[in-house]
Short mmCIF file of C-alpha atoms in Angstrom, two decimals:
data_model
loop_
_atom_site.label_atom_id
_atom_site.label_comp_id
_atom_site.label_asym_id
_atom_site.label_seq_id
_atom_site.Cartn_x
_atom_site.Cartn_y
_atom_site.Cartn_z
CA MET A 1 122.94 194.16 42.24
CA LYS A 2 122.43 190.96 45.12
CA SER A 3 124.72 190.64 48.14
CA THR A 4 126.31 187.18 48.15
CA TRP A 5 126.82 186.34 51.80
CA SER A 6 128.13 183.10 53.80
CA LEU A 7 125.49 181.42 55.58
CA SER A 8 126.59 182.85 58.98
CA ALA A 9 126.53 186.06 57.31
CA LEU A 10 123.07 185.96 56.19
CA ALA A 11 121.65 184.89 59.18
CA ARG A 12 122.96 187.85 61.20
CA ARG A 13 121.63 189.70 58.03
CA VAL A 14 118.08 188.14 58.08
CA GLY A 15 116.22 190.75 60.20
CA ALA A 16 117.95 193.65 58.70
CA LEU A 17 116.78 192.42 55.27
CA LEU A 18 112.98 191.95 56.67
CA THR A 19 112.99 195.64 58.55
CA ALA A 20 114.44 196.75 55.07
CA VAL A 21 111.58 195.03 53.02
CA LEU A 22 108.70 195.91 55.54
CA CYS A 23 110.04 199.38 55.70
CA ALA A 24 110.34 200.15 51.71
CA LEU A 25 106.85 198.55 51.18
CA ALA A 26 105.29 200.94 53.82
CA LEU A 27 107.36 204.02 52.11
CA ALA A 28 106.80 202.68 48.78
CA PRO A 29 105.91 205.33 46.28
CA ALA A 30 102.96 205.52 43.85
CA LEU A 31 102.99 204.25 40.60
CA ALA A 32 104.83 206.93 38.85
CA LYS A 33 103.60 208.12 35.77
CA ALA A 34 106.84 210.65 34.61
CA ASP A 35 109.33 209.59 32.73
CA ASN A 36 111.38 207.42 35.71
CA PRO A 37 111.49 204.48 35.90
CA ILE A 38 112.68 204.15 31.96
CA VAL A 39 111.10 201.26 31.54
CA GLN A 40 107.61 200.27 32.10
CA HIS A 41 106.58 196.63 30.89
CA ILE A 42 109.41 194.71 32.82
CA TYR A 43 111.58 195.06 35.85
CA THR A 44 114.82 195.89 35.74
CA ALA A 45 117.68 196.55 37.77
CA ASP A 46 121.76 197.02 37.95
CA PRO A 47 122.20 199.44 35.28
CA ALA A 48 125.01 199.50 33.02
CA PRO A 49 125.35 202.73 30.22
CA LEU A 50 127.66 202.42 27.48
CA VAL A 51 127.77 205.76 24.90
CA HIS A 52 128.56 204.50 21.37
CA ASN A 53 127.86 206.24 18.14
CA GLY A 54 125.93 209.32 19.18
CA ARG A 55 123.47 206.43 21.42
CA VAL A 56 123.65 205.25 25.13
CA TYR A 57 122.91 201.56 24.96
CA LEU A 58 121.85 200.88 28.69
CA TYR A 59 122.77 196.71 29.68
CA THR A 60 120.24 195.49 32.55
CA GLY A 61 119.24 192.98 34.48
CA HIS A 62 115.32 191.20 34.49
CA ASP A 63 113.97 190.69 37.64
CA GLU A 64 111.13 188.19 37.34
CA ASP A 65 107.46 189.31 37.90
CA GLY A 66 106.63 188.37 41.53
CA SER A 67 110.06 187.52 42.36
CA THR A 68 110.92 187.11 46.18
CA TRP A 69 114.48 186.61 46.15
CA PHE A 70 117.27 188.26 43.06
CA THR A 71 115.32 185.62 40.55
CA MET A 72 117.20 186.43 37.27
CA LYS A 73 117.66 184.16 34.33
CA GLU A 74 118.22 187.36 31.35
CA TRP A 75 119.60 190.44 30.92
CA ARG A 76 118.47 193.06 28.48
CA VAL A 77 119.76 195.97 25.96
CA TRP A 78 118.23 199.35 25.46
CA SER A 79 119.05 202.44 23.93
CA SER A 80 118.38 206.30 23.49
CA ASP A 81 119.67 209.02 22.01
CA ASP A 82 117.77 211.76 23.51
CA MET A 83 117.98 210.46 27.24
CA VAL A 84 113.62 210.04 27.56
CA ASN A 85 112.49 207.90 24.64
CA TRP A 86 114.32 204.33 25.18
CA THR A 87 114.35 201.37 22.00
CA ASP A 88 113.89 197.89 23.80
CA HIS A 89 116.26 196.04 21.78
CA GLY A 90 115.09 192.61 23.91
CA SER A 91 117.35 189.91 25.59
CA PRO A 92 120.58 189.65 23.70
CA MET A 93 122.40 187.28 26.61
CA ASN A 94 120.82 184.82 29.45
CA VAL A 95 122.08 182.27 31.52
CA GLY A 96 122.04 179.93 29.10
CA THR A 97 124.44 181.63 27.14
CA PHE A 98 126.84 180.26 29.38
CA SER A 99 127.08 176.30 29.01
CA TRP A 100 128.75 176.14 32.34
CA ALA A 101 126.23 178.30 34.21
CA SER A 102 123.29 176.94 36.45
CA LYS A 103 121.55 180.44 37.58
CA ASP A 104 121.52 184.15 38.30
CA ALA A 105 121.54 186.38 35.54
CA TRP A 106 122.75 189.02 38.19
CA ALA A 107 124.86 192.67 37.65
CA GLY A 108 127.26 193.20 35.04
CA GLN A 109 128.98 195.61 32.60
CA ALA A 110 129.58 195.84 28.82
CA ILE A 111 132.42 197.84 27.02
CA GLN A 112 133.46 197.87 23.21
CA ARG A 113 137.32 197.59 21.81
CA ASN A 114 138.48 196.59 18.41
CA GLY A 115 135.33 196.24 17.20
CA LYS A 116 133.55 194.16 19.44
CA PHE A 117 131.58 194.40 22.46
CA TYR A 118 132.46 192.39 26.06
CA TRP A 119 129.73 191.99 28.72
CA TYR A 120 131.18 190.47 31.69
CA VAL A 121 128.47 188.91 33.82
CA PRO A 122 128.25 187.05 37.18
CA VAL A 123 126.50 183.56 37.09
CA VAL A 124 126.51 180.50 39.19
CA ASN A 125 129.22 177.73 38.02
CA ARG A 126 127.76 174.36 38.09
CA ALA A 127 130.41 172.87 38.45
CA THR A 128 131.37 174.49 41.64
CA GLY A 129 128.17 175.67 42.87
CA ARG A 130 130.09 179.56 43.63
CA MET A 131 129.25 183.02 41.76
CA ALA A 132 131.82 183.50 38.86
CA ILE A 133 132.56 185.84 35.95
CA GLY A 134 131.52 185.07 32.38
CA VAL A 135 132.49 187.14 29.01
CA GLY A 136 130.05 187.46 26.85
CA VAL A 137 131.57 189.22 23.20
CA ALA A 138 129.37 190.07 20.34
CA ASP A 139 129.74 192.24 16.91
CA ASN A 140 127.21 195.27 17.39
CA PRO A 141 126.32 196.76 21.15
CA THR A 142 122.74 195.03 21.04
CA GLY A 143 124.05 191.47 20.50
CA PRO A 144 123.40 188.47 20.02
CA PHE A 145 126.36 187.76 22.42
CA ARG A 146 127.95 184.55 22.72
CA ASP A 147 130.38 182.98 25.40
CA ALA A 148 133.81 184.45 24.22
CA ILE A 149 135.72 181.63 26.16
CA GLY A 150 133.45 178.48 27.18
CA ARG A 151 134.42 178.77 30.78
CA PRO A 152 134.69 181.36 33.91
CA LEU A 153 137.55 184.21 33.29
CA VAL A 154 137.73 184.61 36.94
CA GLU A 155 135.84 182.64 40.02
CA ASN A 156 136.35 183.58 43.93
CA GLY A 157 132.44 183.40 44.84
CA GLU A 158 132.30 187.08 44.46
CA ILE A 159 130.06 189.49 42.15
CA ASP A 160 128.95 192.44 39.91
CA PRO A 161 131.92 192.93 37.88
CA THR A 162 132.76 196.53 36.58
CA VAL A 163 135.28 197.27 33.56
CA PHE A 164 137.32 200.37 32.54
CA ILE A 165 140.32 200.92 30.04
CA ASP A 166 142.19 203.40 31.10
CA ASP A 167 143.94 206.27 28.82
CA ASN A 168 147.08 203.93 28.22
CA GLY A 169 145.03 200.93 26.69
CA GLN A 170 145.41 199.36 30.16
CA ALA A 171 141.86 197.56 30.79
CA TYR A 172 141.05 196.74 34.76
CA LEU A 173 138.05 194.23 35.87
CA TYR A 174 137.00 195.11 39.29
CA TRP A 175 134.42 192.92 41.45
CA GLY A 176 133.11 192.38 44.84
CA ASN A 177 131.33 191.40 47.73
CA PRO A 178 131.94 191.14 50.40
CA ASN A 179 135.32 192.28 49.19
CA LEU A 180 137.14 194.45 46.15
CA TRP A 181 139.28 192.68 43.75
CA TYR A 182 140.63 193.63 40.52
CA VAL A 183 142.59 192.48 37.47
CA ARG A 184 144.36 193.91 34.63
CA LEU A 185 143.00 192.49 31.31
CA ASN A 186 145.29 192.11 28.41
CA ALA A 187 144.19 193.38 25.04
CA ASP A 188 142.08 190.56 23.92
CA MET A 189 139.75 190.99 26.70
CA THR A 190 139.24 187.55 27.62
CA SER A 191 142.38 186.66 29.84
CA PHE A 192 144.30 188.86 31.97
CA SER A 193 147.79 188.74 33.58
CA GLY A 194 148.62 188.19 37.04
CA SER A 195 146.57 187.25 39.81
CA PRO A 196 143.06 188.35 40.97
CA THR A 197 144.15 191.24 43.89
CA GLN A 198 142.50 192.25 46.75
CA ILE A 199 141.73 196.17 47.54
CA PRO A 200 142.07 197.37 51.06
CA LEU A 201 138.95 198.17 52.45
CA THR A 202 139.71 200.70 54.93
CA THR A 203 137.94 203.46 56.34
CA ALA A 204 140.31 205.83 55.10
CA GLY A 205 139.38 204.44 51.62
CA PHE A 206 135.60 203.28 51.64
CA GLY A 207 134.00 204.74 55.02
CA SER A 208 133.49 203.48 58.38
CA ARG A 209 130.28 201.40 58.92
CA ALA A 210 129.18 201.08 62.57
CA GLY A 211 127.59 197.66 63.88
CA ASP A 212 129.11 194.79 61.91
CA ALA A 213 132.90 194.16 62.86
CA ALA A 214 133.63 191.76 59.97
CA ARG A 215 132.44 194.87 57.57
CA PRO A 216 134.21 197.71 59.14
CA THR A 217 133.88 199.93 56.01
CA LEU A 218 130.87 201.63 53.87
CA TYR A 219 131.84 199.10 50.97
CA GLU A 220 128.89 196.63 49.86
CA GLU A 221 129.03 195.83 46.73
CA GLY A 222 128.22 196.92 42.70
CA PRO A 223 131.81 198.77 42.28
CA TRP A 224 131.40 201.25 39.20
CA VAL A 225 134.94 202.60 38.05
CA TYR A 226 135.55 205.14 35.45
CA LYS A 227 138.16 208.11 34.86
CA ARG A 228 137.17 211.75 34.57
CA ASN A 229 139.59 214.53 34.09
CA GLY A 230 143.02 212.37 35.47
CA LEU A 231 141.00 211.75 38.58
CA TYR A 232 139.31 207.83 39.42
CA TYR A 233 136.23 207.44 40.50
CA ASN A 234 134.81 204.34 42.19
CA VAL A 235 131.25 204.60 42.64
CA PHE A 236 129.66 201.73 45.34
CA ALA A 237 126.92 200.30 46.83
CA ALA A 238 127.08 201.19 50.22
CA LYS A 239 126.31 199.64 53.66
CA CYS A 240 123.30 196.95 53.43
CA CYS A 241 120.59 197.08 54.21
CA SER A 242 118.75 199.51 52.86
CA GLU A 243 121.99 200.77 51.05
CA PHE A 244 122.93 203.78 49.24
CA ILE A 245 125.59 205.48 46.95
CA ALA A 246 128.75 206.19 47.91
CA TYR A 247 132.30 207.10 46.30
CA SER A 248 136.13 207.14 46.24
CA THR A 249 138.60 208.74 44.24
CA ALA A 250 142.28 208.03 43.57
CA THR A 251 145.13 209.12 41.64
CA SER A 252 145.70 205.47 40.38
CA PRO A 253 143.14 202.98 38.80
CA THR A 254 144.92 200.77 41.49
CA GLY A 255 144.10 203.11 44.58
CA PRO A 256 144.61 204.31 47.46
CA TRP A 257 141.59 205.04 47.82
CA THR A 258 140.04 207.92 49.38
CA TYR A 259 136.62 208.15 50.32
CA ARG A 260 134.36 211.25 49.14
CA GLY A 261 130.52 210.47 50.51
CA THR A 262 127.19 210.27 49.50
CA VAL A 263 126.10 210.39 45.94
CA MET A 264 122.32 209.14 46.63
CA PRO A 265 121.19 208.35 49.92
CA THR A 266 118.82 205.56 51.24
CA GLN A 267 115.59 206.28 49.45
CA GLY A 268 113.17 204.22 47.35
CA ALA A 269 111.16 201.09 47.49
CA SER A 270 114.11 198.82 46.93
CA PHE A 271 116.82 197.66 50.10
CA THR A 272 119.55 197.49 47.00
CA ASN A 273 120.89 200.08 44.66
CA HIS A 274 123.40 200.07 41.68
CA ALA A 275 125.41 203.03 40.23
CA GLY A 276 126.27 203.94 36.59
CA ILE A 277 127.38 207.32 35.36
CA VAL A 278 128.43 208.37 32.15
CA ASP A 279 128.38 211.49 29.74
CA PHE A 280 126.24 212.09 26.95
CA LYS A 281 126.00 215.01 24.50
CA GLY A 282 127.65 217.40 27.17
CA SER A 283 125.75 216.23 30.10
CA SER A 284 126.17 213.66 32.90
CA TYR A 285 123.63 211.30 33.93
CA PHE A 286 123.56 209.17 36.79
CA PHE A 287 122.00 205.82 36.47
CA TYR A 288 119.95 203.87 39.45
CA HIS A 289 117.45 201.25 40.28
CA ASN A 290 114.32 201.14 42.87
CA GLY A 291 110.86 199.82 43.11
CA ALA A 292 108.70 202.36 42.00
CA LEU A 293 106.47 200.89 39.65
CA SER A 294 103.33 198.99 40.41
CA GLY A 295 104.49 195.79 42.38
CA GLY A 296 107.64 197.11 42.48
CA GLY A 297 109.98 196.50 45.57
CA GLY A 298 113.34 194.82 46.56
CA PHE A 299 113.01 192.03 44.63
CA THR A 300 111.03 193.69 41.39
CA ARG A 301 113.41 196.88 41.05
CA SER A 302 113.14 199.74 38.26
CA VAL A 303 115.86 201.44 36.64
CA ALA A 304 115.43 205.16 36.40
CA VAL A 305 118.04 207.93 35.32
CA GLU A 306 119.12 211.61 36.76
CA ARG A 307 120.83 214.80 34.90
CA PHE A 308 123.86 216.12 37.35
CA THR A 309 126.61 218.35 37.16
CA TYR A 310 129.88 217.91 38.72
CA ASN A 311 131.06 220.32 41.27
CA ALA A 312 133.87 222.47 40.47
CA ASP A 313 136.43 220.74 42.20
CA GLY A 314 135.32 217.30 40.50
CA THR A 315 133.06 216.42 43.55
CA ILE A 316 129.64 214.54 42.64
CA PRO A 317 127.06 216.21 44.28
CA THR A 318 124.35 214.71 46.32
CA ILE A 319 121.84 213.39 44.01
CA THR A 320 117.84 212.42 44.54
CA MET A 321 115.57 209.94 42.90
CA THR A 322 112.97 211.86 41.22
CA THR A 323 109.73 210.80 38.75
CA GLY A 324 110.63 212.91 36.30
CA GLY A 325 113.66 211.84 35.33
CA ALA A 326 116.61 212.92 32.84
CA PRO A 327 115.16 216.65 30.72
CA GLN A 328 114.89 215.39 27.04
CA ALA A 329 118.42 215.94 24.85
CA GLY A 330 117.06 216.86 21.55
CA THR A 331 114.06 216.21 19.90
CA LEU A 332 112.16 212.51 17.82
CA ASN A 333 111.69 212.88 14.38
CA PRO A 334 108.43 211.53 13.44
CA PHE A 335 108.72 211.69 9.76
CA VAL A 336 111.49 208.28 9.69
CA ARG A 337 110.82 205.26 10.75
CA GLN A 338 110.20 204.62 14.77
CA GLU A 339 110.35 201.47 16.09
CA ALA A 340 106.94 200.90 18.05
CA GLU A 341 109.09 199.64 21.14
CA THR A 342 110.98 203.03 21.48
CA ILE A 343 108.92 204.45 24.62
CA ALA A 344 109.17 207.15 27.29
CA TRP A 345 106.20 206.15 28.65
CA GLY A 346 103.72 202.99 28.25
CA SER A 347 101.01 201.11 30.03
CA GLY A 348 99.66 197.93 29.69
CA ILE A 349 101.50 196.97 26.97
CA GLU A 350 104.73 194.17 26.22
CA THR A 351 106.86 193.50 23.97
CA GLU A 352 108.73 190.47 21.88
CA PRO A 353 110.66 189.11 18.89
CA SER A 354 109.36 190.25 15.87
CA SER A 355 109.11 187.89 12.62
CA GLU A 356 110.44 191.24 10.60
CA GLY A 357 113.39 191.43 13.17
CA GLY A 358 114.13 193.72 15.94
CA MET A 359 111.04 193.36 18.61
CA ASN A 360 107.39 194.69 18.69
CA VAL A 361 105.31 195.84 20.98
CA GLY A 362 102.23 193.16 21.65
CA TRP A 363 99.20 192.23 24.10
CA ILE A 364 97.76 195.32 23.42
CA GLU A 365 94.08 196.13 24.78
CA ASN A 366 91.51 198.73 24.87
CA GLY A 367 92.91 201.54 26.48
CA ASP A 368 96.54 200.25 26.51
CA TYR A 369 99.17 203.53 25.07
CA THR A 370 102.52 204.31 24.55
CA LYS A 371 103.86 207.59 24.67
CA VAL A 372 107.12 209.12 22.74
CA LYS A 373 108.39 212.29 23.95
CA GLY A 374 108.94 215.42 22.62
CA ALA A 375 108.18 214.78 18.85
CA ALA A 376 108.91 217.38 16.42
CA PHE A 377 106.18 217.41 13.82
CA GLY A 378 107.40 221.09 12.46
CA SER A 379 104.97 222.69 9.95
CA GLY A 380 102.43 219.61 10.02
CA ALA A 381 101.90 216.24 9.53
CA ARG A 382 99.70 214.77 6.73
CA THR A 383 99.45 210.75 7.24
CA PHE A 384 100.51 208.54 9.83
CA SER A 385 101.12 205.03 8.94
CA ALA A 386 102.00 201.95 11.34
CA ARG A 387 102.91 198.17 10.77
CA VAL A 388 100.35 195.75 12.56
CA ALA A 389 99.48 192.85 12.95
CA SER A 390 96.28 190.60 14.23
CA ALA A 391 95.06 187.28 14.80
CA GLY A 392 91.84 188.90 16.53
CA ALA A 393 89.14 191.20 15.80
CA GLY A 394 91.99 194.22 15.51
CA GLY A 395 90.93 197.80 16.78
CA THR A 396 92.49 201.53 16.57
CA VAL A 397 95.28 203.31 16.71
CA GLU A 398 94.30 206.83 18.15
CA VAL A 399 96.93 209.59 17.37
CA ARG A 400 96.87 211.83 20.73
CA LEU A 401 99.34 214.61 21.51
CA ASP A 402 100.52 215.93 25.06
CA GLY A 403 98.31 213.04 26.73
CA PRO A 404 96.33 209.56 26.85
CA SER A 405 93.17 211.75 26.63
CA GLY A 406 95.19 214.53 24.49
CA THR A 407 93.63 215.79 21.90
CA VAL A 408 93.22 213.07 18.60
CA VAL A 409 94.64 214.29 15.29
CA GLY A 410 94.55 210.83 13.81
CA ARG A 411 92.59 207.39 13.46
CA CYS A 412 93.95 204.26 11.83
CA GLY A 413 91.48 201.30 11.71
CA VAL A 414 92.97 197.66 12.10
CA SER A 415 91.74 194.89 11.07
CA ALA A 416 92.60 190.68 11.25
CA THR A 417 95.67 189.87 9.37
CA GLY A 418 95.30 186.41 10.28
CA GLY A 419 98.13 186.13 12.65
CA TRP A 420 100.06 188.34 15.28
CA GLN A 421 103.14 187.82 12.98
CA ASN A 422 101.25 188.32 9.54
CA TRP A 423 102.18 191.97 9.13
CA THR A 424 100.63 194.65 7.00
CA THR A 425 100.97 198.58 6.82
CA VAL A 426 97.96 200.84 7.23
CA SER A 427 97.77 204.69 7.10
CA CYS A 428 95.23 207.46 7.92
CA PRO A 429 95.39 211.04 7.50
CA ILE A 430 96.73 213.20 10.05
CA SER A 431 95.08 216.97 11.12
CA GLY A 432 96.21 219.56 13.79
CA ALA A 433 99.48 217.82 14.24
CA THR A 434 102.04 220.74 14.30
CA GLY A 435 105.41 222.21 16.30
CA THR A 436 106.53 219.49 18.94
CA HIS A 437 104.65 217.60 21.39
CA ASP A 438 104.58 214.57 23.60
CA LEU A 439 102.90 211.73 21.10
CA TYR A 440 100.51 209.13 22.72
CA LEU A 441 99.10 205.99 20.29
CA ARG A 442 96.27 204.85 22.17
CA PHE A 443 94.82 202.05 21.50
CA THR A 444 91.26 200.69 21.35
CA GLY A 445 88.91 198.34 20.38
CA GLY A 446 86.79 195.15 21.80
CA SER A 447 87.80 192.53 24.74
CA GLY A 448 91.19 190.35 24.66
CA TYR A 449 94.22 191.43 22.80
CA LEU A 450 93.93 193.82 19.72
CA PHE A 451 96.81 193.34 17.32
CA ASN A 452 100.30 194.14 17.37
CA LEU A 453 102.59 197.07 16.59
CA ASN A 454 106.12 196.66 15.14
CA TRP A 455 106.55 200.75 14.21
CA TRP A 456 105.13 203.64 12.47
CA GLN A 457 105.88 206.80 10.68
CA PHE A 458 104.44 210.14 9.61
CA THR A 459 104.88 212.02 6.53
CA ALA A 460 105.23 215.95 6.24
#
């Protein structure tokens, strides 16, 4: 989530930004070692969750390593059926998807309608140099996405679209920084009726900001609009810099809005934040980003999630960032094929597209590991199989329980296969894996990259 400022506004905020960055660096937490942030091998930002067919699909931006600005070239997709083990689906859409766009794969949101998935994102229009909103469309939630209309859907130089379909079928697209706008989308989700309408930013509707005559309300950017029990919620990033998350409510999707207060106070090592809220398996979840990973900060952010419960009157409680994250919603079945890129926590690894489809874990070196949480072995596992490839000398997959140095229940040797995408399946006996445990696959061997891992599976 980024702020789009005029030159004069940017000049006014340079001092505030520098102060925020320095404070964030000073207050940056140590490397998290629990389950937040939920992705550890790349920097992610601007979470937009979508529940579909028993899974949460999470659409994010990707902060490039070492960024000193909002340098973002692609969007990424992740999914989970238990809120802790997240599958990396790679990048199904990037700036190049839109032939008319030049840069800035910034914060968007996806939604499903009529058997298709529509992803609304802001990018710079090459022809005008301004931020415009494009629409990607796909036949499934993980893409690939293509440009739905070959041009901007709407353009007024502002950012951060959020999309919402009301109970009567009317869809709305909201966006904006420094203002807040909406249009009524048509049923095709790629056109709209009427003209963009500016929502009045009143202090009654969006709170009061002191010290900035140009922006008298707390609203900054990143709206997230949804409906619950007949009430419309607008959750947004408030008061740069550093931002906190606030919200307003209304009895109509177009307002008038009433300011309700803070959801997540200013905290963490990022001077921006960006919220997304969904209900899943009977619980409510709040997604956000921070700078909690090693090297993290305001331009190298990471997505995290917390479970919460609405107050009895429908208000949202104050939510604090944690390293523990949300509790697991169920268990993981180790006796069905599990993608190696389904991970609760990883150390040292990266992912890449696999020649066999999907993604694989790669760039594995001695001592790296992946963790999946809550693997239910029941009365026991007999064997472990893994799909591997190696253009190097290979190595060993150590199957451990409850920690990277936990009990070893099996070891699978991996030999050279003649290429990083030349796949073979290796198996080894397992002893002592019963009950429910966190499963760690620890990789050992010589120097350099050892092997790639595509999937794994136990037999009972």
